[in-house]
CSV table of C-alpha atoms in Angstrom, one decimal:
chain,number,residue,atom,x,y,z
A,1,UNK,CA,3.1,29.5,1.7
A,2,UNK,CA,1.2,27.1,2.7
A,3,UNK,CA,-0.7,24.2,0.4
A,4,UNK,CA,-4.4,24.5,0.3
A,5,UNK,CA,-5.6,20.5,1.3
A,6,UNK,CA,-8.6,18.4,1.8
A,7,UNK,CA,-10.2,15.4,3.2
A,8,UNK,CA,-12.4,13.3,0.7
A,9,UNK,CA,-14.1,10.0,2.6
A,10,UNK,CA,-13.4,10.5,6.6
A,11,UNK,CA,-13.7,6.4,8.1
A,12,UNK,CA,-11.1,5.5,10.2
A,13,UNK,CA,-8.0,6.0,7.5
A,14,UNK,CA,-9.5,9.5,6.2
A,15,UNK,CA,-9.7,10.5,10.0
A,16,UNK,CA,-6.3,10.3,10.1
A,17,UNK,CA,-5.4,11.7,6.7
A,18,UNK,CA,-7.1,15.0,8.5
A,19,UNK,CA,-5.6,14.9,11.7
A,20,UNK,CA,-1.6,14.4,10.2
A,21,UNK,CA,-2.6,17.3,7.5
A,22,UNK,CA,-3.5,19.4,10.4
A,23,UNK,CA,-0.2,19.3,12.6
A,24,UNK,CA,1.7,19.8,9.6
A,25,UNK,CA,2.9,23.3,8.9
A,26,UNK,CA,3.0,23.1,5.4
A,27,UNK,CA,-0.5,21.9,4.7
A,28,UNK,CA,-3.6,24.7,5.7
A,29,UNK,CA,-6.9,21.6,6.0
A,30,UNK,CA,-9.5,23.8,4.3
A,31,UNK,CA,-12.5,21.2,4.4
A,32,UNK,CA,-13.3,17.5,4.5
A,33,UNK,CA,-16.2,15.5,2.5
A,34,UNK,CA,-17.9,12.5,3.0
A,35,UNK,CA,-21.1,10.8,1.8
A,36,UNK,CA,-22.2,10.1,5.0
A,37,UNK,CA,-22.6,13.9,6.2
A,38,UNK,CA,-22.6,13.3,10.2
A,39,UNK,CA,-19.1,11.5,9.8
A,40,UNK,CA,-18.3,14.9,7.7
A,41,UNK,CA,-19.9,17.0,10.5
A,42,UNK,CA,-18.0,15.3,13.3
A,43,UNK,CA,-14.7,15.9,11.6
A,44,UNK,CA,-15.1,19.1,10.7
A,45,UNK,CA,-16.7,20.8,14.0
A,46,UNK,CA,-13.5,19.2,15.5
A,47,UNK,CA,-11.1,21.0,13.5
A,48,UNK,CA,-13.6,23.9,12.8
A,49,UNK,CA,-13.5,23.7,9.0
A,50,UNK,CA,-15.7,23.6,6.5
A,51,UNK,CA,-17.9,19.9,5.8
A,52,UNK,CA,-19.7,18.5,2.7
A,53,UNK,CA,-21.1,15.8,1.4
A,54,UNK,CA,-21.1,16.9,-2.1
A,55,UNK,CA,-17.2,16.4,-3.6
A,56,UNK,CA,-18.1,19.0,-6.3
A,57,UNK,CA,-19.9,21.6,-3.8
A,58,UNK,CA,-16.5,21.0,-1.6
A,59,UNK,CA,-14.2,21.9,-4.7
A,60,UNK,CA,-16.4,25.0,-6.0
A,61,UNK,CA,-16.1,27.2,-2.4
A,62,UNK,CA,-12.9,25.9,-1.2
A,63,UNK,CA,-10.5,25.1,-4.2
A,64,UNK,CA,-7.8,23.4,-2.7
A,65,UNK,CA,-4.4,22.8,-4.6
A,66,UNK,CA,-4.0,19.0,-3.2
A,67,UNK,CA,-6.7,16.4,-2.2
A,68,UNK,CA,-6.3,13.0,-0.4
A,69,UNK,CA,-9.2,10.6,-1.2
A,70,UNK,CA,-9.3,7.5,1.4
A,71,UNK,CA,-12.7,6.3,-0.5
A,72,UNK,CA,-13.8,2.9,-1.4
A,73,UNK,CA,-11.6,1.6,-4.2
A,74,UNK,CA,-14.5,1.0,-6.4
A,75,UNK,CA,-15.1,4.8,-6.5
A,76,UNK,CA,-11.5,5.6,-6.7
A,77,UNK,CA,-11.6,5.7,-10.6
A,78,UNK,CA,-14.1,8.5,-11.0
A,79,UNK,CA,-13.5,10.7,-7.5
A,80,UNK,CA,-9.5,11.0,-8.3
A,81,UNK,CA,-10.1,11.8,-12.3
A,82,UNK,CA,-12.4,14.3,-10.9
A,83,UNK,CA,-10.1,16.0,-9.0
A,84,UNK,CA,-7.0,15.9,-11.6
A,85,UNK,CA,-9.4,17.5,-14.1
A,86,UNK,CA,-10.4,19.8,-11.5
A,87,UNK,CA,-6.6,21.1,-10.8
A,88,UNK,CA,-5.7,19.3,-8.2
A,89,UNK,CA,-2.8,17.2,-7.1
A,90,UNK,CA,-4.2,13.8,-5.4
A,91,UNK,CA,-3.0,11.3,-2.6
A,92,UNK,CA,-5.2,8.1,-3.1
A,93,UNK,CA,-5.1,5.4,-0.3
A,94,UNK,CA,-3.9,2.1,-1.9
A,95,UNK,CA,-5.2,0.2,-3.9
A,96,UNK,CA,-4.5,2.5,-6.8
A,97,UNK,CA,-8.0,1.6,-8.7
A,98,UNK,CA,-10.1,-1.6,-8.8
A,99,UNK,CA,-8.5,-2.8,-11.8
A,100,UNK,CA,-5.7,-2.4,-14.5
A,101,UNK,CA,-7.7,-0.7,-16.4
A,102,UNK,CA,-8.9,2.2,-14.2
A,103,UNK,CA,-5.2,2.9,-12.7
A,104,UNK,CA,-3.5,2.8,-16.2
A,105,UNK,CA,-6.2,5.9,-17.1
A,106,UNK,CA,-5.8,7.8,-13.9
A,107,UNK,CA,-2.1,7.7,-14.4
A,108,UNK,CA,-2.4,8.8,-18.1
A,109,UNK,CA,-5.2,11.5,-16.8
A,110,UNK,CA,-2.4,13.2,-13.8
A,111,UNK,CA,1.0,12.8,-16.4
A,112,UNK,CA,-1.5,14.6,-19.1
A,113,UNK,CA,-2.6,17.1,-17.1
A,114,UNK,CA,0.5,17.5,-15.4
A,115,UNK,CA,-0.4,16.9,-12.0
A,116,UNK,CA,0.7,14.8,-8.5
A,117,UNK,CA,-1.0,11.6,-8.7
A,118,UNK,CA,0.7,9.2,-5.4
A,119,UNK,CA,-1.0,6.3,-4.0
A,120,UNK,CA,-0.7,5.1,-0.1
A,121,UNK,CA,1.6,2.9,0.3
A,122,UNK,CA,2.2,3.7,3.7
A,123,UNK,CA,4.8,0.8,4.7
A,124,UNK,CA,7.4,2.4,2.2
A,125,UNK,CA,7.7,5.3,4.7
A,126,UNK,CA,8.4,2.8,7.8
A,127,UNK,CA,11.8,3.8,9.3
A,128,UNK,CA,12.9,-0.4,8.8
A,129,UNK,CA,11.5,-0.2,5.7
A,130,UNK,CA,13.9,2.4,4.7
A,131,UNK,CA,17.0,1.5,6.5
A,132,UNK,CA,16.3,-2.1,5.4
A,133,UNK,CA,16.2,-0.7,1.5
A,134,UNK,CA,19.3,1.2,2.2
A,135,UNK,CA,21.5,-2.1,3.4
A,136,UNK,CA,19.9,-3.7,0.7
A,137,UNK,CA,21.4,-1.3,-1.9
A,138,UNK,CA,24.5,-1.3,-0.2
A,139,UNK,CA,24.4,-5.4,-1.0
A,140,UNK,CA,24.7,-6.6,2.8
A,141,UNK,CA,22.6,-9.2,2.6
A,142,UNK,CA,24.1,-10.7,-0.6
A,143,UNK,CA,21.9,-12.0,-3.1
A,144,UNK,CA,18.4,-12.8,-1.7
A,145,UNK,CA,17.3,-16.0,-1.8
A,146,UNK,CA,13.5,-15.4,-0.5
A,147,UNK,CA,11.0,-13.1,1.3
A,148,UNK,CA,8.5,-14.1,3.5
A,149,UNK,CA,5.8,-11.5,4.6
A,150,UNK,CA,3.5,-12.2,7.9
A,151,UNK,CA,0.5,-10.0,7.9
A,152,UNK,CA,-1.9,-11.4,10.8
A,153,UNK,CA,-4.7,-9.9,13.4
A,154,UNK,CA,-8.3,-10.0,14.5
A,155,UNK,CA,-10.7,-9.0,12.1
A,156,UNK,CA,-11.7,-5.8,11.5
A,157,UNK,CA,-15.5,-4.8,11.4
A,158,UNK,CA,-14.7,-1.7,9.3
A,159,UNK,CA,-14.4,-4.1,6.2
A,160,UNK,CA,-17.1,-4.8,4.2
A,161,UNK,CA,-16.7,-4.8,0.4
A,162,UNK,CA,-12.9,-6.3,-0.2
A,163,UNK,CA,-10.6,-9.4,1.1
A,164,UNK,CA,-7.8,-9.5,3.3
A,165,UNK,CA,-5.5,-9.7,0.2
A,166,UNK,CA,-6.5,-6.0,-1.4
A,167,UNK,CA,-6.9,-4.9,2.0
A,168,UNK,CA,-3.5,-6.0,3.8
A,169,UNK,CA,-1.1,-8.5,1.4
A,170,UNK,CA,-1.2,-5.4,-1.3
A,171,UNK,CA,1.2,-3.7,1.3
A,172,UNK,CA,3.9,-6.7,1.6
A,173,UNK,CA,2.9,-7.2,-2.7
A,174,UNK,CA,4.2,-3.8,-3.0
A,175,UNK,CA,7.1,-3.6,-0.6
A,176,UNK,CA,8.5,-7.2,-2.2
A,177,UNK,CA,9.0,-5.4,-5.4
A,178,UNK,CA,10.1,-2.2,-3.8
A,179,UNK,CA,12.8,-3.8,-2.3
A,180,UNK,CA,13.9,-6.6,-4.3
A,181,UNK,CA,13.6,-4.4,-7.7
A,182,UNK,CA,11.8,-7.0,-9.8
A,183,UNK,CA,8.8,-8.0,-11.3
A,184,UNK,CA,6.7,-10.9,-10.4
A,185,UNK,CA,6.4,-13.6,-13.1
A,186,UNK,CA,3.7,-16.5,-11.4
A,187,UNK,CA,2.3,-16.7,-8.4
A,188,UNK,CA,0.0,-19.7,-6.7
A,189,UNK,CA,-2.7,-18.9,-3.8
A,190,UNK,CA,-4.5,-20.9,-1.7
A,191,UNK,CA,-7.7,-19.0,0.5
A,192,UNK,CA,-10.7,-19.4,2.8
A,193,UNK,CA,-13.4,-17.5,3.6
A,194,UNK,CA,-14.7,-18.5,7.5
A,195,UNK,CA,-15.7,-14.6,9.3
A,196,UNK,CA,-16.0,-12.4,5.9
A,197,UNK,CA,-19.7,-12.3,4.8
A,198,UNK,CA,-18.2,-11.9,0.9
A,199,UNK,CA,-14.5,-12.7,0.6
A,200,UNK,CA,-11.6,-14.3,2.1
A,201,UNK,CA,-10.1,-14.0,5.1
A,202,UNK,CA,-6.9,-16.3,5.1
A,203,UNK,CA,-4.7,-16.1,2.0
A,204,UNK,CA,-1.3,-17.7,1.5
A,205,UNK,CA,0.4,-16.9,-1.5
A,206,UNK,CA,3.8,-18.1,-3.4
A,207,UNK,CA,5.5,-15.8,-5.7
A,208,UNK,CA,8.4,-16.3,-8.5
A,209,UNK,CA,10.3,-13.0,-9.5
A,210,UNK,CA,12.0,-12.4,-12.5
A,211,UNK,CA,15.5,-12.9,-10.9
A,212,UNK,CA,14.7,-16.1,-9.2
A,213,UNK,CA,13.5,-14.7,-5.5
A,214,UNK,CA,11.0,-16.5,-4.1
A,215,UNK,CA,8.3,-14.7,-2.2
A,216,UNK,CA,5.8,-15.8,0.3
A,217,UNK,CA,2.6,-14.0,1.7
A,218,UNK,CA,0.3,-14.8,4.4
A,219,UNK,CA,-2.2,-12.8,5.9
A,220,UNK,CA,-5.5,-13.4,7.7
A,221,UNK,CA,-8.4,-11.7,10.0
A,222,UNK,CA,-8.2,-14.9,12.2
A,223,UNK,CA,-5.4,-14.4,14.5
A,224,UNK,CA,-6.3,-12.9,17.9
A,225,UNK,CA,-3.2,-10.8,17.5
A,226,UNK,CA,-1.6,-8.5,15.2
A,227,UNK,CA,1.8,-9.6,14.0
A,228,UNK,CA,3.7,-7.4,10.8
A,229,UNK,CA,6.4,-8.9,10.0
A,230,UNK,CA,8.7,-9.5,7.2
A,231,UNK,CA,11.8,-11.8,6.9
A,232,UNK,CA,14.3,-11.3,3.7
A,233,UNK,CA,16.7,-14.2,3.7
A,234,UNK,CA,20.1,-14.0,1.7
A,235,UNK,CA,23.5,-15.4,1.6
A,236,UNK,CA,24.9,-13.7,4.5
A,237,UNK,CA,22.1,-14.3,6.8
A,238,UNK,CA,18.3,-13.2,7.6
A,239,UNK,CA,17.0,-9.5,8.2
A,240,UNK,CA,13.9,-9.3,10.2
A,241,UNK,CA,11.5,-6.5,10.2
A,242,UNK,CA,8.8,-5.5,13.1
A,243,UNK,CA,6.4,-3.3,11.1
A,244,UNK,CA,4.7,-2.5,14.6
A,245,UNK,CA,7.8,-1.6,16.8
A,246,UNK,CA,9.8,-0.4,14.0
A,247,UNK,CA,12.2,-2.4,14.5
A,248,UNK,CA,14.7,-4.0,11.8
A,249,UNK,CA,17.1,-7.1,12.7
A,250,UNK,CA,20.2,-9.0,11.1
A,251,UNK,CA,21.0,-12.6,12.3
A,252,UNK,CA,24.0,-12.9,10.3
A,253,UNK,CA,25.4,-16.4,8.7
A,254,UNK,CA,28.6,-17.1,10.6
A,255,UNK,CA,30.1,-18.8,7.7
A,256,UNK,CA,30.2,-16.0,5.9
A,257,UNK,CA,32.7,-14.1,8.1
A,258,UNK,CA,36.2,-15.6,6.7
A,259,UNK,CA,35.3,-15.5,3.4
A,260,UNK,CA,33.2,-14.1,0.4
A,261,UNK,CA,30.2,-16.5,-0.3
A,262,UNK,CA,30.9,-18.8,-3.2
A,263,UNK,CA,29.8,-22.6,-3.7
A,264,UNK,CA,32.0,-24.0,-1.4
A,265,UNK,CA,30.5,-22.1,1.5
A,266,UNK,CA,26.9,-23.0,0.4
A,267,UNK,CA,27.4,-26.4,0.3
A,268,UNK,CA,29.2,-26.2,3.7
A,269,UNK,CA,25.5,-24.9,5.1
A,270,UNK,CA,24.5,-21.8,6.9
A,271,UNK,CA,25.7,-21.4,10.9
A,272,UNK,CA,24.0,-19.4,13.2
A,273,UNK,CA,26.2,-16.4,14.1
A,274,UNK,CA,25.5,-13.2,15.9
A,275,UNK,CA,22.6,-10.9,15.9
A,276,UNK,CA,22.0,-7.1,15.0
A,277,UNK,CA,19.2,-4.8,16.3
A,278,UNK,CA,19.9,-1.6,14.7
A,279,UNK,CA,19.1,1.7,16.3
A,280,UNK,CA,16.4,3.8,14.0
A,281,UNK,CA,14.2,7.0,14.5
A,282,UNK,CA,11.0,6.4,15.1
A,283,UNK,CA,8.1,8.3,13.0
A,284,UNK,CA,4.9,8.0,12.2
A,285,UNK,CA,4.3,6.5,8.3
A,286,UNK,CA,1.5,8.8,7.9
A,287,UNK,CA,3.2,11.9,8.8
A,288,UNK,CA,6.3,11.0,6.9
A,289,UNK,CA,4.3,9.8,3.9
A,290,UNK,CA,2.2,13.1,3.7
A,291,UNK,CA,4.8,15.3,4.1
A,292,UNK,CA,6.4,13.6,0.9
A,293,UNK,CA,3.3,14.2,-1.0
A,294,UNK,CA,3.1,18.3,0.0
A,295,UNK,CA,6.7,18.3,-1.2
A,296,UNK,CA,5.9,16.8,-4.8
A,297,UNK,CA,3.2,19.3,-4.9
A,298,UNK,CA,5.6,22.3,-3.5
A,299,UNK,CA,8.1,21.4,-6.5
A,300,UNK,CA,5.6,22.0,-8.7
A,301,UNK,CA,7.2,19.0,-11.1
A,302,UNK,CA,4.7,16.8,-12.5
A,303,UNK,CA,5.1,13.4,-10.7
A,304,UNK,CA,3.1,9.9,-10.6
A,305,UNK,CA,5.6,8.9,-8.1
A,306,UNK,CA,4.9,5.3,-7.4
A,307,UNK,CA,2.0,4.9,-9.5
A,308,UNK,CA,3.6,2.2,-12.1
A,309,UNK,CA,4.6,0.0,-8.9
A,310,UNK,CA,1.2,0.2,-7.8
A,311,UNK,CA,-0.3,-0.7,-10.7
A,312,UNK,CA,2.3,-3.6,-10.3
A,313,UNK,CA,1.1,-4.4,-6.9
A,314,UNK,CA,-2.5,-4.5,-8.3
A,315,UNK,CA,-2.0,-7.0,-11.3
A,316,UNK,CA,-0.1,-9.6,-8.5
A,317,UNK,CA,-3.1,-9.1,-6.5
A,318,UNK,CA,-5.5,-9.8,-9.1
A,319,UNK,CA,-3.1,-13.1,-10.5
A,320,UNK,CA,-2.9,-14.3,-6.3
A,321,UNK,CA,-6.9,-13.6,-6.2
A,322,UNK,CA,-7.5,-16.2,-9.3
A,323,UNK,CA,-5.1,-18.3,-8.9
A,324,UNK,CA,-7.3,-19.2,-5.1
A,325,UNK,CA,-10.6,-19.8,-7.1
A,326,UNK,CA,-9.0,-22.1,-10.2
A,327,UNK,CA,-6.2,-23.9,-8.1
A,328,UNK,CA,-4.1,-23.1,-10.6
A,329,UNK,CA,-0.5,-21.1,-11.4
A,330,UNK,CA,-0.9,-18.0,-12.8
A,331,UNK,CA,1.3,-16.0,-15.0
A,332,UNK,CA,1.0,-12.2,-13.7
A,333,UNK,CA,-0.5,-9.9,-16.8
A,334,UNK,CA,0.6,-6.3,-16.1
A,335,UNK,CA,-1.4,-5.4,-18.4
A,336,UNK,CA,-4.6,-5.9,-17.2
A,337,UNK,CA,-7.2,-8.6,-18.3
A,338,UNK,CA,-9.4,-8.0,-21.6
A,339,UNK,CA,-12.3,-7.9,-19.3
A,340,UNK,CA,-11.1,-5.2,-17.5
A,341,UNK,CA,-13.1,-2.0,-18.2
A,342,UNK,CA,-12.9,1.9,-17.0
A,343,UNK,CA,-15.9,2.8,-14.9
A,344,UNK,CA,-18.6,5.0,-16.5
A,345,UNK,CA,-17.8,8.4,-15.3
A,346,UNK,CA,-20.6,9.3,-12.5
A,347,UNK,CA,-21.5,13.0,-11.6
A,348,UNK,CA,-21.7,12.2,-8.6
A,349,UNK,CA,-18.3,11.5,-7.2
A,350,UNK,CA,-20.0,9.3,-4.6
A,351,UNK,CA,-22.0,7.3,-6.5
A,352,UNK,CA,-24.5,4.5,-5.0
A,353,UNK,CA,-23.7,2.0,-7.3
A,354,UNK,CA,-22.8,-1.7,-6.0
A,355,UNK,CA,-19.2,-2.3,-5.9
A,356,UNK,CA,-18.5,-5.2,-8.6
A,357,UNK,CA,-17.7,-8.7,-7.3
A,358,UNK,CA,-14.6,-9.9,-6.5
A,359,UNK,CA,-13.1,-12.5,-7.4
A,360,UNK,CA,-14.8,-15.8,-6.3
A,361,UNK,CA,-12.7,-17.4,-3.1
A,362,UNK,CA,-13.0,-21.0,-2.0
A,363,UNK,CA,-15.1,-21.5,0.7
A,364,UNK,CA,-13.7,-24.8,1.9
């Protein structure tokens, strides 16, 4: 039988929520909703469903068993609690909640109420993602000495009320810990704001893991390219992974060959030896990512899948984001700040309301 899904906010992203749920053969796209009810209209003459822009209208007639919501994240809080209480099972496009706060109490809301609560982290479905995670299991690389994410393209008019960092560096935040399998203790940013009308649009960031890995993240709106790529560097050599192409490299340390990697052969340096392109199936993330979800739901085991790492992702985030404006290290609280609050609790799923501030970023 097939699961009974919908649409809720249909930009660019929720477009394509719509269009993978409709090729799959598990999923049955009863309706989509948006606030703005032309984009609703548009997307639901071309698939010949129902449209609202009323959330609560939407779940009343068409009841479905599983929901993605690809809203703003400001609105993410009270739209995804809605829909947990509701009965549903929820896919929300990262970040998990605008603060701490708000993602620790939709996490309690779906594990109380026993429901599928996952949040889109798309880049953990990328096929060098996951053969990269794989070798790294199987200890290939040795122990990792640093990652370095590269995040970089034009920027996008579509982006109004959040930074490149929330929008783009919260993908290589959360696939550094996914990989590496440890928390962030500091972290120290530096950022600019020069297209953005409200936030940043170059961030560099330095991280310190638990274990000693270094990480390092830069993204920006200012390259006249797109470049995703992430480099994990170890003892026996340097995988490199080509988000775009899919692609995933090793360019291996020759002196590792003879022997196993001790002192000796790191003080006798690292040699350049041969180099690795490994052959993967390519899919689409979306797809792959979706069809994960619909099978949490078809289990019908109560799962907040990779909620906790989210929430994760979010605190470094929020630590990278004021460490730019004080120009200062900052220890990462996974627990949220004391000023973090949960947002009133609108009737209206899409409420008007302003989206609050972000954090202040340099200028200069």
């Amino acid at each position: 039988m097939r699961t009974k899904v919908a649409v809720v906010g249909v930009g660019v992203m929720g477009k394509n929520h719509a269009r993978v749920y409709r090729e799959l053969a598990d999923a049955d796209l009863v309706a989509v909703v948006d606030r703005d009810e032309k984009a609703a209209e548009q997307v639901g003459r071309l698939y010949r469903i129902p449209y609202y822009s009323d959330l609560h209208e939407m779940m009343e007639k068409e009841r479905p068993q599983a929901v993605s919501v690809v809203v703003p994240t400001h609105v993410h809080y009270p739209v995804v609690t809605d829909l947990l209480e509701a009965g549903c099972h929820v896919m929300v496009e990262k970040p998990i909640a605008a603060n701490v706060a708000e993602a620790e109490a939709m996490i309690q809301t779906a594990e109380r109420l026993g429901r599928v609560l996952m949040v889109g982290h798309i880049e953990r479905f990328n096929p060098a993602i996951v053969e990269l995670k794989n070798r790294l299991l199987r200890n290939e690389l040795g122990k990792i000495f640093q990652l370095h994410a590269r995040r970089l393209s034009p920027f996008p008019p579509r982006i109004s009320d959040v930074g490149i960092l929330m929008d783009l560096g919260i993908h290589d935040l959360d696939i550094m810990g996914h990989l590496v399998g440890s928390d962030v203790q500091r972290v120290f940013a530096e950022a600019k704001k020069t297209v953005h009308n409200c936030c940043e649009d170059l961030f560099i960031g330095t991280l310190r893991f638990t274990n000693n890995i270094i990480g390092l993240v830069e993204v920006n709106w200012l390259t006249p390219t797109k470049i995703r790529e992430l480099y994990v560097t170890g003892e026996r050599g340097m995988f490199r992974v080509n988000y775009l192409t899919q692609d995933l490299f090793f360019f291996e340390n020759a002196d590792t060959r003879e022997t196993e990697w001790n002192h000796l052969s790191l003080l006798k340096g690292v040699s350049e030896g041969s180099v690795t392109q490994y052959a993967l199936k390519r899919v689409e993330p979306l797809r792959a990512e979706l069809e994960a979800f619909l099978h949490q739901v078809k289990k019908g085991e109560p799962s907040t899948t990779n909620c906790r790492d989210s929430m994760k992702a979010l605190a470094i985030v929020l630590a990278l984001a004021t460490s730019a404006t004080s120009g200062e290290v900052q220890e990462v609280n996974y627990h949220g700040s004391a000023r973090d609050t949960v947002s009133t609790r609108s009737q209206q799923a899409f409420s008007r309301r302003r989206p609050a501030q972000p954090p202040a970023i340099p200028t200069n």
